[in-house]
mmCIF file of C-alpha atoms in Angstrom:
data_model
loop_
_atom_site.group_PDB
_atom_site.id
_atom_site.type_symbol
_atom_site.label_atom_id
_atom_site.label_comp_id
_atom_site.label_asym_id
_atom_site.label_seq_id
_atom_site.Cartn_x
_atom_site.Cartn_y
_atom_site.Cartn_z
ATOM 1 C CA UNK A 1 46.609 -3.018 -63.386
ATOM 2 C CA UNK A 2 44.759 0.491 -63.614
ATOM 3 C CA UNK A 3 44.255 2.366 -60.156
ATOM 4 C CA UNK A 4 40.421 2.530 -61.568
ATOM 5 C CA UNK A 5 40.082 -1.578 -61.921
ATOM 6 C CA UNK A 6 41.863 -2.310 -58.731
ATOM 7 C CA UNK A 7 39.497 0.326 -56.948
ATOM 8 C CA UNK A 8 36.650 -1.537 -58.534
ATOM 9 C CA UNK A 9 38.209 -4.637 -57.240
ATOM 10 C CA UNK A 10 38.093 -4.123 -53.570
ATOM 11 C CA UNK A 11 34.808 -2.715 -53.925
ATOM 12 C CA UNK A 12 33.678 -5.512 -55.414
ATOM 13 C CA UNK A 13 35.381 -7.452 -52.443
ATOM 14 C CA UNK A 14 34.507 -5.149 -50.058
ATOM 15 C CA UNK A 15 30.900 -5.675 -50.796
ATOM 16 C CA UNK A 16 30.826 -9.018 -50.480
ATOM 17 C CA UNK A 17 32.461 -8.913 -46.979
ATOM 18 C CA UNK A 18 30.307 -6.273 -45.565
ATOM 19 C CA UNK A 19 27.290 -8.684 -47.046
ATOM 20 C CA UNK A 20 28.566 -11.577 -45.164
ATOM 21 C CA UNK A 21 29.916 -9.444 -41.925
ATOM 22 C CA UNK A 22 25.987 -8.561 -41.682
ATOM 23 C CA UNK A 23 24.723 -12.122 -41.637
ATOM 24 C CA UNK A 24 24.003 -13.989 -38.143
ATOM 25 C CA UNK A 25 27.137 -16.001 -36.708
ATOM 26 C CA UNK A 26 25.851 -19.384 -37.164
ATOM 27 C CA UNK A 27 27.683 -21.207 -39.676
ATOM 28 C CA UNK A 28 30.655 -18.919 -39.600
ATOM 29 C CA UNK A 29 34.296 -19.746 -38.720
ATOM 30 C CA UNK A 30 34.767 -19.995 -34.968
ATOM 31 C CA UNK A 31 36.967 -20.728 -32.200
ATOM 32 C CA UNK A 32 37.417 -24.533 -31.822
ATOM 33 C CA UNK A 33 39.025 -24.259 -28.313
ATOM 34 C CA UNK A 34 42.605 -22.854 -27.228
ATOM 35 C CA UNK A 35 44.736 -22.528 -29.905
ATOM 36 C CA UNK A 36 42.376 -23.776 -32.940
ATOM 37 C CA UNK A 37 40.877 -21.203 -35.064
ATOM 38 C CA UNK A 38 38.500 -21.965 -38.123
ATOM 39 C CA UNK A 39 39.244 -20.544 -41.597
ATOM 40 C CA UNK A 40 37.364 -20.447 -44.520
ATOM 41 C CA UNK A 41 36.916 -19.050 -48.441
ATOM 42 C CA UNK A 42 33.905 -16.663 -49.191
ATOM 43 C CA UNK A 43 32.870 -16.057 -52.549
ATOM 44 C CA UNK A 44 30.064 -13.829 -53.808
ATOM 45 C CA UNK A 45 28.079 -12.522 -56.893
ATOM 46 C CA UNK A 46 27.825 -8.518 -57.056
ATOM 47 C CA UNK A 47 25.812 -7.005 -59.842
ATOM 48 C CA UNK A 48 27.054 -3.715 -61.333
ATOM 49 C CA UNK A 49 24.613 -1.016 -62.343
ATOM 50 C CA UNK A 50 26.483 0.947 -64.759
ATOM 51 C CA UNK A 51 24.029 3.849 -64.950
ATOM 52 C CA UNK A 52 25.931 6.929 -64.475
ATOM 53 C CA UNK A 53 22.069 8.316 -62.362
ATOM 54 C CA UNK A 54 22.175 4.902 -60.348
ATOM 55 C CA UNK A 55 22.045 5.625 -56.261
ATOM 56 C CA UNK A 56 24.128 2.081 -55.561
ATOM 57 C CA UNK A 57 26.363 1.255 -57.827
ATOM 58 C CA UNK A 58 27.308 -2.429 -56.602
ATOM 59 C CA UNK A 59 24.743 -4.786 -54.821
ATOM 60 C CA UNK A 60 25.738 -8.067 -53.636
ATOM 61 C CA UNK A 61 23.045 -10.678 -54.639
ATOM 62 C CA UNK A 62 24.491 -14.085 -53.365
ATOM 63 C CA UNK A 63 27.176 -15.645 -51.372
ATOM 64 C CA UNK A 64 29.105 -18.208 -49.949
ATOM 65 C CA UNK A 65 31.169 -20.011 -47.639
ATOM 66 C CA UNK A 66 32.766 -23.731 -47.434
ATOM 67 C CA UNK A 67 36.075 -25.709 -48.270
ATOM 68 C CA UNK A 68 34.061 -29.238 -48.515
ATOM 69 C CA UNK A 69 32.355 -31.662 -50.594
ATOM 70 C CA UNK A 70 30.155 -34.817 -49.804
ATOM 71 C CA UNK A 71 32.256 -38.127 -51.272
ATOM 72 C CA UNK A 72 31.036 -40.683 -53.512
ATOM 73 C CA UNK A 73 29.863 -42.823 -51.072
ATOM 74 C CA UNK A 74 27.757 -39.916 -49.358
ATOM 75 C CA UNK A 75 25.813 -39.098 -51.936
ATOM 76 C CA UNK A 76 21.735 -39.240 -52.281
ATOM 77 C CA UNK A 77 19.484 -39.885 -55.048
ATOM 78 C CA UNK A 78 16.692 -37.655 -53.620
ATOM 79 C CA UNK A 79 18.040 -34.027 -54.670
ATOM 80 C CA UNK A 80 17.853 -33.423 -51.306
ATOM 81 C CA UNK A 81 21.730 -32.363 -50.352
ATOM 82 C CA UNK A 82 24.071 -30.063 -51.573
ATOM 83 C CA UNK A 83 27.233 -32.282 -53.525
ATOM 84 C CA UNK A 84 29.836 -29.753 -53.642
ATOM 85 C CA UNK A 85 29.840 -26.716 -50.780
ATOM 86 C CA UNK A 86 33.134 -25.025 -51.653
ATOM 87 C CA UNK A 87 32.254 -21.383 -51.638
ATOM 88 C CA UNK A 88 32.303 -20.445 -55.072
ATOM 89 C CA UNK A 89 29.689 -23.533 -56.135
ATOM 90 C CA UNK A 90 27.713 -22.775 -52.758
ATOM 91 C CA UNK A 91 27.459 -18.856 -53.996
ATOM 92 C CA UNK A 92 26.552 -19.968 -57.304
ATOM 93 C CA UNK A 93 23.675 -21.816 -56.547
ATOM 94 C CA UNK A 94 22.275 -19.072 -54.353
ATOM 95 C CA UNK A 95 22.734 -17.075 -57.391
ATOM 96 C CA UNK A 96 20.430 -19.404 -59.618
ATOM 97 C CA UNK A 97 17.637 -19.188 -56.689
ATOM 98 C CA UNK A 98 17.852 -15.122 -56.793
ATOM 99 C CA UNK A 99 17.621 -14.956 -60.376
ATOM 100 C CA UNK A 100 14.651 -17.506 -60.248
ATOM 101 C CA UNK A 101 12.947 -15.132 -58.294
ATOM 102 C CA UNK A 102 14.006 -12.363 -60.215
ATOM 103 C CA UNK A 103 12.408 -13.834 -63.110
ATOM 104 C CA UNK A 104 9.758 -14.770 -61.149
ATOM 105 C CA UNK A 105 9.141 -11.360 -60.740
ATOM 106 C CA UNK A 106 9.335 -10.597 -64.377
ATOM 107 C CA UNK A 107 7.027 -12.448 -65.402
ATOM 108 C CA UNK A 108 4.413 -11.888 -62.987
ATOM 109 C CA UNK A 109 4.360 -7.909 -63.443
ATOM 110 C CA UNK A 110 3.179 -5.254 -65.666
ATOM 111 C CA UNK A 111 4.868 -2.201 -63.734
ATOM 112 C CA UNK A 112 7.556 -0.429 -65.277
ATOM 113 C CA UNK A 113 8.515 1.233 -62.326
ATOM 114 C CA UNK A 114 9.648 -2.035 -60.848
ATOM 115 C CA UNK A 115 13.311 -2.241 -60.609
ATOM 116 C CA UNK A 116 14.120 -5.695 -62.417
ATOM 117 C CA UNK A 117 17.474 -7.136 -63.489
ATOM 118 C CA UNK A 118 15.700 -8.973 -66.602
ATOM 119 C CA UNK A 119 14.478 -7.704 -69.560
ATOM 120 C CA UNK A 120 12.638 -9.322 -72.605
ATOM 121 C CA UNK A 121 14.684 -9.868 -75.594
ATOM 122 C CA UNK A 122 13.566 -8.482 -78.522
ATOM 123 C CA UNK A 123 12.109 -10.833 -80.997
ATOM 124 C CA UNK A 124 12.481 -13.575 -78.471
ATOM 125 C CA UNK A 125 10.685 -15.096 -75.577
ATOM 126 C CA UNK A 126 13.334 -15.298 -73.392
ATOM 127 C CA UNK A 127 14.822 -12.704 -70.916
ATOM 128 C CA UNK A 128 18.234 -11.393 -70.757
ATOM 129 C CA UNK A 129 20.494 -9.679 -68.109
ATOM 130 C CA UNK A 130 19.470 -6.073 -68.543
ATOM 131 C CA UNK A 131 21.992 -3.976 -70.657
ATOM 132 C CA UNK A 132 22.971 -1.735 -67.753
ATOM 133 C CA UNK A 133 23.828 -4.426 -65.413
ATOM 134 C CA UNK A 134 27.266 -6.568 -64.995
ATOM 135 C CA UNK A 135 27.746 -9.452 -63.272
ATOM 136 C CA UNK A 136 31.029 -9.734 -61.062
ATOM 137 C CA UNK A 137 32.404 -12.735 -58.735
ATOM 138 C CA UNK A 138 34.841 -12.410 -55.564
ATOM 139 C CA UNK A 139 36.364 -15.296 -54.411
ATOM 140 C CA UNK A 140 38.512 -14.531 -51.184
ATOM 141 C CA UNK A 141 41.151 -17.365 -52.213
ATOM 142 C CA UNK A 142 42.069 -18.355 -56.116
ATOM 143 C CA UNK A 143 39.822 -20.921 -56.946
ATOM 144 C CA UNK A 144 40.847 -24.565 -56.235
ATOM 145 C CA UNK A 145 42.237 -26.802 -59.334
ATOM 146 C CA UNK A 146 44.000 -25.277 -62.314
ATOM 147 C CA UNK A 147 44.028 -21.776 -61.428
ATOM 148 C CA UNK A 148 45.677 -22.160 -57.940
ATOM 149 C CA UNK A 149 48.472 -25.007 -58.793
ATOM 150 C CA UNK A 150 51.151 -22.219 -59.408
ATOM 151 C CA UNK A 151 51.067 -20.633 -56.634
ATOM 152 C CA UNK A 152 50.348 -23.789 -54.740
ATOM 153 C CA UNK A 153 53.832 -25.248 -56.006
ATOM 154 C CA UNK A 154 55.485 -22.168 -55.193
ATOM 155 C CA UNK A 155 54.135 -22.137 -51.410
ATOM 156 C CA UNK A 156 54.707 -25.546 -51.143
ATOM 157 C CA UNK A 157 57.296 -26.833 -53.495
ATOM 158 C CA UNK A 158 56.796 -30.195 -55.840
ATOM 159 C CA UNK A 159 58.519 -32.683 -54.133
ATOM 160 C CA UNK A 160 56.214 -35.703 -55.218
ATOM 161 C CA UNK A 161 57.770 -39.089 -56.488
ATOM 162 C CA UNK A 162 56.846 -39.783 -59.732
ATOM 163 C CA UNK A 163 55.348 -43.349 -58.700
ATOM 164 C CA UNK A 164 53.046 -41.306 -56.225
ATOM 165 C CA UNK A 165 51.990 -39.431 -59.132
ATOM 166 C CA UNK A 166 51.128 -42.558 -61.227
ATOM 167 C CA UNK A 167 48.729 -43.528 -58.612
ATOM 168 C CA UNK A 168 46.904 -40.023 -58.101
ATOM 169 C CA UNK A 169 46.399 -39.516 -61.745
ATOM 170 C CA UNK A 170 42.904 -40.631 -62.567
ATOM 171 C CA UNK A 171 43.685 -40.885 -66.342
ATOM 172 C CA UNK A 172 45.445 -38.651 -68.809
ATOM 173 C CA UNK A 173 43.115 -35.794 -68.563
ATOM 174 C CA UNK A 174 42.413 -35.992 -65.199
ATOM 175 C CA UNK A 175 43.859 -35.667 -62.181
ATOM 176 C CA UNK A 176 42.870 -35.575 -57.805
ATOM 177 C CA UNK A 177 43.571 -32.114 -56.271
ATOM 178 C CA UNK A 178 46.852 -30.788 -55.526
ATOM 179 C CA UNK A 179 48.885 -33.514 -57.027
ATOM 180 C CA UNK A 180 51.546 -33.321 -59.959
ATOM 181 C CA UNK A 181 51.520 -29.451 -60.114
ATOM 182 C CA UNK A 182 53.908 -29.909 -63.193
ATOM 183 C CA UNK A 183 50.821 -30.592 -65.081
ATOM 184 C CA UNK A 184 49.087 -27.433 -66.121
ATOM 185 C CA UNK A 185 45.840 -26.792 -67.934
ATOM 186 C CA UNK A 186 44.263 -30.238 -66.831
ATOM 187 C CA UNK A 187 40.914 -31.232 -65.198
ATOM 188 C CA UNK A 188 41.127 -31.882 -61.374
ATOM 189 C CA UNK A 189 38.649 -33.725 -58.781
ATOM 190 C CA UNK A 190 38.031 -32.362 -55.501
ATOM 191 C CA UNK A 191 39.464 -32.813 -52.743
ATOM 192 C CA UNK A 192 43.121 -31.565 -52.848
ATOM 193 C CA UNK A 193 43.955 -33.702 -50.017
ATOM 194 C CA UNK A 194 45.467 -37.178 -51.564
ATOM 195 C CA UNK A 195 44.210 -38.930 -48.314
ATOM 196 C CA UNK A 196 41.129 -38.230 -48.845
ATOM 197 C CA UNK A 197 38.179 -40.201 -49.912
ATOM 198 C CA UNK A 198 37.444 -39.451 -54.214
ATOM 199 C CA UNK A 199 34.626 -37.289 -55.269
ATOM 200 C CA UNK A 200 32.765 -37.103 -57.995
ATOM 201 C CA UNK A 201 33.280 -33.343 -58.112
ATOM 202 C CA UNK A 202 35.481 -31.303 -60.563
ATOM 203 C CA UNK A 203 37.736 -28.656 -59.201
ATOM 204 C CA UNK A 204 36.459 -24.736 -58.782
ATOM 205 C CA UNK A 205 38.368 -23.820 -61.647
ATOM 206 C CA UNK A 206 36.698 -26.337 -63.939
ATOM 207 C CA UNK A 207 33.493 -25.208 -62.849
ATOM 208 C CA UNK A 208 33.977 -21.240 -63.407
ATOM 209 C CA UNK A 209 35.779 -22.409 -66.679
ATOM 210 C CA UNK A 210 32.429 -23.937 -67.935
ATOM 211 C CA UNK A 211 30.396 -21.066 -66.618
ATOM 212 C CA UNK A 212 32.561 -18.780 -69.394
ATOM 213 C CA UNK A 213 30.758 -21.412 -71.701
ATOM 214 C CA UNK A 214 27.662 -21.847 -70.771
ATOM 215 C CA UNK A 215 27.068 -18.845 -68.547
ATOM 216 C CA UNK A 216 26.173 -18.778 -64.689
ATOM 217 C CA UNK A 217 22.501 -19.776 -64.747
ATOM 218 C CA UNK A 218 22.463 -23.505 -65.214
ATOM 219 C CA UNK A 219 20.763 -25.618 -67.786
ATOM 220 C CA UNK A 220 17.279 -25.041 -66.102
ATOM 221 C CA UNK A 221 16.940 -21.286 -66.453
ATOM 222 C CA UNK A 222 18.777 -21.245 -69.794
ATOM 223 C CA UNK A 223 15.291 -22.820 -70.977
ATOM 224 C CA UNK A 224 14.040 -19.082 -70.416
ATOM 225 C CA UNK A 225 16.871 -16.624 -70.560
ATOM 226 C CA UNK A 226 19.770 -15.945 -72.544
ATOM 227 C CA UNK A 227 23.086 -17.356 -70.780
ATOM 228 C CA UNK A 228 24.514 -14.777 -68.233
ATOM 229 C CA UNK A 229 28.397 -14.616 -68.340
ATOM 230 C CA UNK A 230 30.879 -12.954 -65.858
ATOM 231 C CA UNK A 231 32.071 -9.831 -66.596
ATOM 232 C CA UNK A 232 34.970 -9.922 -64.244
ATOM 233 C CA UNK A 233 36.592 -12.352 -61.759
ATOM 234 C CA UNK A 234 37.963 -10.564 -58.312
ATOM 235 C CA UNK A 235 40.544 -13.339 -56.230
ATOM 236 C CA UNK A 236 42.213 -12.114 -52.966
ATOM 237 C CA UNK A 237 44.876 -14.465 -51.772
ATOM 238 C CA UNK A 238 47.023 -17.125 -54.345
ATOM 239 C CA UNK A 239 46.315 -14.588 -56.996
ATOM 240 C CA UNK A 240 48.305 -15.372 -60.191
ATOM 241 C CA UNK A 241 47.155 -13.869 -63.055
ATOM 242 C CA UNK A 242 48.582 -16.048 -65.646
ATOM 243 C CA UNK A 243 47.571 -18.996 -63.743
ATOM 244 C CA UNK A 244 43.791 -17.802 -63.426
ATOM 245 C CA UNK A 245 43.610 -16.429 -67.094
ATOM 246 C CA UNK A 246 44.893 -19.961 -68.367
ATOM 247 C CA UNK A 247 42.553 -21.515 -66.148
ATOM 248 C CA UNK A 248 39.409 -19.860 -66.244
ATOM 249 C CA UNK A 249 39.878 -18.070 -69.955
ATOM 250 C CA UNK A 250 41.862 -19.768 -72.262
ATOM 251 C CA UNK A 251 41.091 -23.227 -71.443
ATOM 252 C CA UNK A 252 37.142 -22.364 -72.960
ATOM 253 C CA UNK A 253 38.831 -20.745 -75.752
ATOM 254 C CA UNK A 254 40.913 -23.042 -77.211
ATOM 255 C CA UNK A 255 38.360 -26.113 -76.350
ATOM 256 C CA UNK A 256 35.522 -23.629 -78.598
ATOM 257 C CA UNK A 257 37.979 -22.540 -80.999
ATOM 258 C CA UNK A 258 36.527 -22.871 -84.641
ATOM 259 C CA UNK A 259 32.972 -24.407 -82.975
ATOM 260 C CA UNK A 260 29.436 -22.713 -84.661
ATOM 261 C CA UNK A 261 27.858 -22.252 -81.048
ATOM 262 C CA UNK A 262 23.964 -21.825 -80.617
ATOM 263 C CA UNK A 263 22.820 -18.170 -80.475
ATOM 264 C CA UNK A 264 23.704 -15.792 -77.383
ATOM 265 C CA UNK A 265 26.840 -18.543 -76.477
ATOM 266 C CA UNK A 266 30.263 -17.661 -76.389
ATOM 267 C CA UNK A 267 33.687 -18.378 -75.045
ATOM 268 C CA UNK A 268 33.511 -15.719 -72.641
ATOM 269 C CA UNK A 269 36.908 -13.949 -71.537
ATOM 270 C CA UNK A 270 36.389 -12.298 -67.834
ATOM 271 C CA UNK A 271 38.529 -9.462 -66.799
ATOM 272 C CA UNK A 272 40.932 -10.735 -63.859
ATOM 273 C CA UNK A 273 41.466 -8.451 -60.980
ATOM 274 C CA UNK A 274 43.057 -8.927 -57.548
ATOM 275 C CA UNK A 275 41.591 -7.686 -54.437
ATOM 276 C CA UNK A 276 43.894 -6.474 -51.736
ATOM 277 C CA UNK A 277 41.225 -6.099 -48.943
ATOM 278 C CA UNK A 278 41.426 -8.720 -46.473
ATOM 279 C CA UNK A 279 38.418 -11.192 -45.613
ATOM 280 C CA UNK A 280 39.284 -11.743 -41.849
ATOM 281 C CA UNK A 281 38.358 -15.498 -41.981
ATOM 282 C CA UNK A 282 40.797 -16.214 -44.522
ATOM 283 C CA UNK A 283 43.558 -18.604 -43.898
ATOM 284 C CA UNK A 284 46.443 -16.227 -44.858
ATOM 285 C CA UNK A 285 44.857 -13.646 -42.354
ATOM 286 C CA UNK A 286 44.243 -16.335 -39.513
ATOM 287 C CA UNK A 287 47.867 -17.040 -40.032
ATOM 288 C CA UNK A 288 49.017 -13.068 -40.118
ATOM 289 C CA UNK A 289 47.140 -12.748 -36.892
ATOM 290 C CA UNK A 290 49.047 -15.367 -34.958
ATOM 291 C CA UNK A 291 44.992 -16.968 -34.314
ATOM 292 C CA UNK A 292 46.941 -20.071 -33.213
ATOM 293 C CA UNK A 293 50.098 -20.834 -31.202
ATOM 294 C CA UNK A 294 51.165 -23.471 -34.436
ATOM 295 C CA UNK A 295 50.716 -24.010 -37.816
ATOM 296 C CA UNK A 296 48.014 -26.911 -37.147
ATOM 297 C CA UNK A 297 45.938 -24.301 -34.964
ATOM 298 C CA UNK A 298 44.197 -22.550 -38.362
ATOM 299 C CA UNK A 299 41.698 -25.722 -39.302
ATOM 300 C CA UNK A 300 39.515 -25.551 -42.385
ATOM 301 C CA UNK A 301 35.611 -24.518 -41.318
ATOM 302 C CA UNK A 302 33.146 -27.578 -40.661
ATOM 303 C CA UNK A 303 30.155 -25.631 -42.026
ATOM 304 C CA UNK A 304 29.055 -23.977 -45.332
ATOM 305 C CA UNK A 305 26.762 -20.963 -45.180
ATOM 306 C CA UNK A 306 24.780 -19.531 -48.078
ATOM 307 C CA UNK A 307 22.593 -16.334 -48.386
ATOM 308 C CA UNK A 308 20.705 -14.745 -51.450
ATOM 309 C CA UNK A 309 19.163 -11.470 -51.452
ATOM 310 C CA UNK A 310 15.448 -11.768 -50.376
ATOM 311 C CA UNK A 311 16.299 -14.549 -48.424
ATOM 312 C CA UNK A 312 15.243 -14.039 -44.862
ATOM 313 C CA UNK A 313 18.448 -14.882 -43.801
ATOM 314 C CA UNK A 314 21.301 -17.071 -44.257
ATOM 315 C CA UNK A 315 21.622 -20.672 -44.070
ATOM 316 C CA UNK A 316 24.243 -23.200 -42.692
ATOM 317 C CA UNK A 317 25.271 -26.014 -44.233
ATOM 318 C CA UNK A 318 27.041 -29.370 -42.935
ATOM 319 C CA UNK A 319 27.850 -32.498 -44.738
ATOM 320 C CA UNK A 320 25.710 -30.879 -47.638
ATOM 321 C CA UNK A 321 22.673 -30.450 -45.800
ATOM 322 C CA UNK A 322 21.020 -27.863 -43.019
ATOM 323 C CA UNK A 323 22.946 -27.692 -39.763
ATOM 324 C CA UNK A 324 21.252 -29.660 -37.391
ATOM 325 C CA UNK A 325 18.991 -31.616 -39.446
ATOM 326 C CA UNK A 326 18.294 -35.154 -39.010
ATOM 327 C CA UNK A 327 17.729 -37.298 -42.006
ATOM 328 C CA UNK A 328 16.915 -40.802 -42.952
ATOM 329 C CA UNK A 329 19.661 -41.981 -45.281
ATOM 330 C CA UNK A 330 16.611 -44.307 -47.253
ATOM 331 C CA UNK A 331 14.302 -41.480 -48.055
ATOM 332 C CA UNK A 332 13.884 -37.611 -49.285
ATOM 333 C CA UNK A 333 13.931 -34.853 -46.604
ATOM 334 C CA UNK A 334 10.493 -33.752 -45.567
ATOM 335 C CA UNK A 335 10.363 -30.313 -48.223
ATOM 336 C CA UNK A 336 11.325 -27.861 -44.604
ATOM 337 C CA UNK A 337 14.723 -29.397 -44.532
ATOM 338 C CA UNK A 338 15.878 -28.924 -48.024
ATOM 339 C CA UNK A 339 18.836 -26.315 -48.661
ATOM 340 C CA UNK A 340 17.052 -23.762 -51.201
ATOM 341 C CA UNK A 341 20.047 -24.515 -53.215
ATOM 342 C CA UNK A 342 20.152 -28.277 -53.613
ATOM 343 C CA UNK A 343 18.793 -29.382 -56.932
ATOM 344 C CA UNK A 344 15.580 -30.261 -55.882
ATOM 345 C CA UNK A 345 14.669 -27.216 -54.193
ATOM 346 C CA UNK A 346 15.840 -25.432 -57.661
ATOM 347 C CA UNK A 347 13.784 -27.838 -59.637
ATOM 348 C CA UNK A 348 10.596 -27.657 -57.752
ATOM 349 C CA UNK A 349 11.082 -23.846 -57.834
ATOM 350 C CA UNK A 350 11.678 -23.644 -61.530
ATOM 351 C CA UNK A 351 8.593 -25.864 -62.191
ATOM 352 C CA UNK A 352 6.672 -23.185 -60.266
ATOM 353 C CA UNK A 353 7.242 -21.162 -63.070
ATOM 354 C CA UNK A 354 5.216 -23.578 -65.185
ATOM 355 C CA UNK A 355 2.030 -23.413 -62.659
ATOM 356 C CA UNK A 356 -0.344 -25.088 -65.755
ATOM 357 C CA UNK A 357 2.446 -27.536 -66.588
ATOM 358 C CA UNK A 358 1.151 -30.983 -66.234
ATOM 359 C CA UNK A 359 4.016 -33.090 -67.993
ATOM 360 C CA UNK A 360 6.220 -35.070 -65.388
ATOM 361 C CA UNK A 361 9.858 -35.121 -66.063
ATOM 362 C CA UNK A 362 13.091 -36.127 -63.766
ATOM 363 C CA UNK A 363 15.414 -33.586 -62.744
ATOM 364 C CA UNK A 364 17.876 -34.952 -65.616
ATOM 365 C CA UNK A 365 15.305 -34.911 -68.437
ATOM 366 C CA UNK A 366 14.119 -31.233 -67.468
ATOM 367 C CA UNK A 367 18.316 -30.272 -67.922
ATOM 368 C CA UNK A 368 18.093 -31.757 -71.172
ATOM 369 C CA UNK A 369 15.037 -29.753 -72.685
ATOM 370 C CA UNK A 370 17.883 -26.788 -72.574
ATOM 371 C CA UNK A 371 18.865 -27.820 -76.270
ATOM 372 C CA UNK A 372 21.313 -25.276 -76.625
ATOM 373 C CA UNK A 373 22.967 -25.157 -73.614
ATOM 374 C CA UNK A 374 23.259 -28.891 -73.906
ATOM 375 C CA UNK A 375 25.126 -28.290 -76.995
ATOM 376 C CA UNK A 376 27.677 -25.984 -75.715
ATOM 377 C CA UNK A 377 28.368 -28.677 -72.911
ATOM 378 C CA UNK A 378 29.090 -31.107 -75.853
ATOM 379 C CA UNK A 379 31.255 -29.097 -77.744
ATOM 380 C CA UNK A 380 33.329 -29.237 -74.357
ATOM 381 C CA UNK A 381 32.893 -32.608 -73.889
ATOM 382 C CA UNK A 382 34.504 -33.267 -77.029
ATOM 383 C CA UNK A 383 37.727 -31.179 -76.699
ATOM 384 C CA UNK A 384 40.915 -32.164 -74.917
ATOM 385 C CA UNK A 385 40.585 -29.493 -72.221
ATOM 386 C CA UNK A 386 37.323 -30.754 -71.199
ATOM 387 C CA UNK A 387 36.859 -34.092 -72.032
ATOM 388 C CA UNK A 388 37.468 -36.049 -69.183
ATOM 389 C CA UNK A 389 35.061 -33.989 -67.284
ATOM 390 C CA UNK A 390 33.196 -36.631 -64.466
ATOM 391 C CA UNK A 391 29.662 -36.374 -65.128
ATOM 392 C CA UNK A 392 27.311 -37.175 -62.376
ATOM 393 C CA UNK A 393 26.219 -40.551 -62.445
ATOM 394 C CA UNK A 394 22.212 -40.962 -63.841
ATOM 395 C CA UNK A 395 20.828 -42.595 -60.393
ATOM 396 C CA UNK A 396 21.791 -39.171 -58.601
ATOM 397 C CA UNK A 397 19.366 -37.074 -60.951
ATOM 398 C CA UNK A 398 16.469 -39.455 -61.465
ATOM 399 C CA UNK A 399 14.469 -37.719 -59.073
ATOM 400 C CA UNK A 400 10.831 -35.694 -59.814
ATOM 401 C CA UNK A 401 9.637 -32.633 -57.955
ATOM 402 C CA UNK A 402 8.946 -34.671 -55.368
ATOM 403 C CA UNK A 403 11.762 -36.278 -54.426
ATOM 404 C CA UNK A 404 10.828 -39.856 -55.714
ATOM 405 C CA UNK A 405 13.375 -41.461 -57.635
ATOM 406 C CA UNK A 406 12.240 -42.440 -61.197
ATOM 407 C CA UNK A 407 13.569 -45.594 -62.917
ATOM 408 C CA UNK A 408 16.641 -44.459 -64.616
ATOM 409 C CA UNK A 409 16.450 -45.458 -68.155
ATOM 410 C CA UNK A 410 17.835 -43.403 -71.343
ATOM 411 C CA UNK A 411 16.088 -40.778 -72.808
ATOM 412 C CA UNK A 412 15.985 -38.503 -75.663
ATOM 413 C CA UNK A 413 15.477 -35.544 -73.197
ATOM 414 C CA UNK A 414 18.324 -36.739 -70.923
ATOM 415 C CA UNK A 415 20.785 -34.014 -70.320
ATOM 416 C CA UNK A 416 23.837 -34.239 -68.180
#
């Protein structure tokens, strides 16, 4: 790696870590009593302004921490909780909120002096990320799933017996978490531990790989902006360039080879860099600092946090809902309890970009309107690499902007 690349990678990592340190303590890892310390993963998105005259080259615009996700029995049909609270996914959802706010500003301002991340695409009604800006993702630990299996195999060994592997393999293209380290380039479900209740959440490696095809902006914003791709991913612990490149870049390149993609979409190949600066609450740092007397003394944090530039403060999540919130299983939470990054809150925020629209759609139907985005997802679904992807069941995406569940009938506008 060139010295200049490593310098930028460490600057990106430090930018996210500094933003994290500036946040309140609520939701951050803490001591759980004598000899027990929490650790977590930190991830964040950094916008780089490449103009020579810029006064601030790097700016963290969204970040998240976390290692948890809801299992299938914990899911709610109202869209008012966060299913996947792994750091990279929480940070990406916070990024979407930031992008929606920036787009609202771009649509409502006439001033040319206001610095915006979006510019109007020439000859199109869509906006795009300004040409002088690049987007980077930092994560303090290699994303779970295919990108990390080589590192975990080295660290933990691969001593499982074949009968166990057969029980843990869901089908020929899908595996439960940290199982069968010998199978590379395959989709994996969270969580990693075999004794955990199964989830419907794909691994972070799989989700980031898909961002390399459809962009990080999501299906809602894809109707209004060109896809936004990562310029680089900067990884801290468990770094293995070959494994990360295979999981995030090569699988997508293979899946989309020879496909005619809609305008603006591509098989993105993000640069992969290693950060040598340490995140103080990573598992590696906590063990190195001898935070506990035993291996069992370093435990995963229960809470996640998310933050985006422009937010009043960071928000702590436990079990996919705001920390301390008490909700009823059979009804949608009140709006003040929604996490900003849950599907329902994002849906409501998106629809506010169209104040004159009277059309009532469910969340899943609204996603289906992003036809180009859905076409790229369909290309991935037809491939050997991504064909076993687990879709979120329709009953968890059939809510309207009020959180009311509508009949889950099939619809031509219905998206995945």
